[in-house]
Amino acid sequence: MSDTAASANLTDEVTIPVRWNDVDRFGHINNITYIEYTQEARIAFSQKNFGAGRGLPVFVRHIEADYLRPVMPDTTEVRVRTEVVSVGNTSFTTRQDIIDRHGSVCCSVTSVLVVVDTATATPRAITQRELGILTRSGGGDTE
């Protein structure tokens, strides 16, 4: 990431039900489903902090998943904690933890998200308003 990093700590958490088709024949959540859960949580995070229906338009530049332990069949819903860990000029990085019913972090996903101009589908600078939202703790307020 060529952007200048700034300290950030906007954090949010959502609960996502484990669906029947999320589970493999061994009763574990499929590896790709962890990424789908984080995508759902990022959309909720964006709509909560930047306005329902519009959110912050981003493209995923990079995604990395550390599978720490399987989500076992006794978990019927997972919690996904999303935290903004750094903010640059045109992109920001999130860390998302997927947590099972026992409170164990089962997967940690780091994503670099590039803010885009929706008319041109090209990167654009993060505005001062967006920067203010991304770098505050607590989150949830919208204009």
Coordinates of C-alpha atoms in Angstrom, one line a residue:
M1 CA 0.0 0.0 0.0
S2 CA 1.6 3.3 -1.1
D3 CA -0.7 5.4 1.0
T4 CA 0.5 7.1 4.1
A5 CA -0.8 5.1 7.1
A6 CA -2.7 6.8 9.9
S7 CA -3.7 5.3 13.2
A8 CA -7.3 4.2 13.3
N9 CA -9.6 2.1 15.5
L10 CA -13.2 2.2 14.3
T11 CA -14.7 -1.1 15.4
D12 CA -18.0 -2.8 14.8
E13 CA -19.5 -6.3 15.4
V14 CA -22.3 -8.2 13.7
T15 CA -23.9 -11.6 14.3
I16 CA -24.3 -13.9 11.2
P17 CA -26.3 -17.1 11.4
V18 CA -24.6 -20.3 10.2
R19 CA -26.6 -21.5 7.2
W20 CA -27.1 -25.1 6.2
N21 CA -25.0 -24.7 3.0
D22 CA -22.1 -23.1 4.9
V23 CA -21.2 -26.5 6.4
D24 CA -19.2 -29.2 4.7
R25 CA -19.8 -32.9 5.1
F26 CA -17.6 -33.1 8.2
G27 CA -19.8 -30.5 10.0
H28 CA -17.3 -27.7 9.7
I29 CA -17.9 -24.3 8.0
N30 CA -16.3 -24.3 4.5
N31 CA -13.1 -22.2 4.3
I32 CA -14.6 -19.9 1.6
T33 CA -17.6 -19.2 3.9
Y34 CA -15.3 -17.4 6.3
I35 CA -14.5 -14.9 3.5
E36 CA -18.3 -14.6 2.7
Y37 CA -19.0 -13.8 6.4
T38 CA -16.4 -11.1 6.4
Q39 CA -17.9 -9.6 3.2
E40 CA -21.4 -9.5 4.8
A41 CA -19.9 -7.9 7.9
R42 CA -18.0 -5.3 5.8
I43 CA -21.2 -4.4 4.0
A44 CA -23.1 -4.0 7.3
F45 CA -20.1 -2.0 8.7
S46 CA -20.1 0.4 5.7
Q47 CA -23.9 0.9 5.7
K48 CA -23.9 1.5 9.5
N49 CA -21.1 4.0 9.4
F50 CA -21.6 5.7 5.9
G51 CA -25.4 5.5 5.5
A52 CA -27.8 2.6 4.7
G53 CA -28.2 2.0 1.0
R54 CA -25.1 3.7 -0.1
G55 CA -22.2 2.7 2.2
L56 CA -18.6 3.6 1.2
P57 CA -17.8 2.3 -2.3
V58 CA -14.7 0.1 -2.2
F59 CA -12.9 -2.6 -4.1
V60 CA -11.0 -5.3 -2.3
R61 CA -7.3 -5.0 -3.3
H62 CA -5.9 -7.7 -1.1
I63 CA -7.4 -10.2 1.4
E64 CA -5.6 -12.6 3.7
A65 CA -7.1 -15.2 6.0
D66 CA -5.5 -17.0 8.9
Y67 CA -7.6 -20.1 9.8
L68 CA -6.9 -20.6 13.5
R69 CA -9.5 -23.3 14.4
P70 CA -12.6 -24.7 12.8
V71 CA -16.1 -23.4 13.7
M72 CA -17.7 -26.6 15.1
P73 CA -21.2 -27.9 14.5
D74 CA -22.4 -26.6 17.9
T75 CA -22.1 -23.0 16.7
T76 CA -25.4 -21.7 15.1
E77 CA -24.2 -18.2 14.6
V78 CA -20.8 -16.4 14.5
R79 CA -19.8 -12.9 15.5
V80 CA -17.7 -11.0 13.1
R81 CA -15.7 -8.1 14.7
T82 CA -14.5 -5.6 12.1
E83 CA -11.8 -3.1 13.0
V84 CA -10.1 -0.4 10.9
V85 CA -6.4 -0.8 11.6
S86 CA -4.9 1.7 9.2
V87 CA -6.0 4.4 6.8
G88 CA -4.1 5.8 3.8
N89 CA -4.9 8.3 1.1
T90 CA -7.0 6.1 -1.1
S91 CA -7.3 2.9 0.9
F92 CA -7.8 1.5 4.3
T93 CA -7.1 -1.8 6.0
T94 CA -9.5 -3.8 8.1
R95 CA -9.0 -6.8 10.4
Q96 CA -11.9 -9.0 11.0
D97 CA -12.2 -11.8 13.6
I98 CA -14.8 -14.6 13.2
I99 CA -15.8 -15.7 16.7
D100 CA -17.6 -18.9 17.5
R101 CA -20.2 -19.6 20.3
H102 CA -17.5 -20.2 22.8
G103 CA -15.8 -16.8 22.2
S104 CA -12.9 -18.3 20.3
V105 CA -11.4 -16.5 17.4
C106 CA -11.6 -19.1 14.6
C107 CA -10.4 -17.0 11.7
S108 CA -8.7 -13.6 11.3
V109 CA -9.1 -11.8 7.9
T110 CA -7.1 -8.8 6.9
S111 CA -8.4 -6.8 3.8
V112 CA -7.0 -3.8 2.0
L113 CA -10.0 -1.8 0.6
V114 CA -9.6 0.9 -2.0
V115 CA -12.1 3.7 -2.1
V116 CA -13.4 4.2 -5.6
D117 CA -15.2 6.8 -7.7
T118 CA -18.4 5.0 -8.7
A119 CA -18.7 6.9 -12.0
T120 CA -15.2 5.9 -13.2
A121 CA -14.5 2.7 -11.1
T122 CA -11.1 4.2 -10.3
P123 CA -9.4 4.9 -7.0
R124 CA -10.1 8.2 -5.4
A125 CA -8.9 10.1 -2.3
I126 CA -10.6 9.4 1.0
T127 CA -12.5 12.6 1.9
Q128 CA -12.0 14.4 5.3
R129 CA -15.5 13.3 6.4
E130 CA -14.7 9.6 5.5
L131 CA -11.3 9.9 7.3
G132 CA -13.1 11.3 10.3
I133 CA -15.4 8.3 10.4
L134 CA -12.7 5.7 9.7
T135 CA -10.4 7.0 12.5
R136 CA -12.9 7.4 15.3
S137 CA -13.6 4.7 17.9
G138 CA -17.1 3.4 18.5
G139 CA -18.6 4.1 15.1
G140 CA -22.2 3.9 14.2
D141 CA -23.0 7.6 13.7
T142 CA -24.0 8.9 10.2
E143 CA -24.7 12.4 8.9

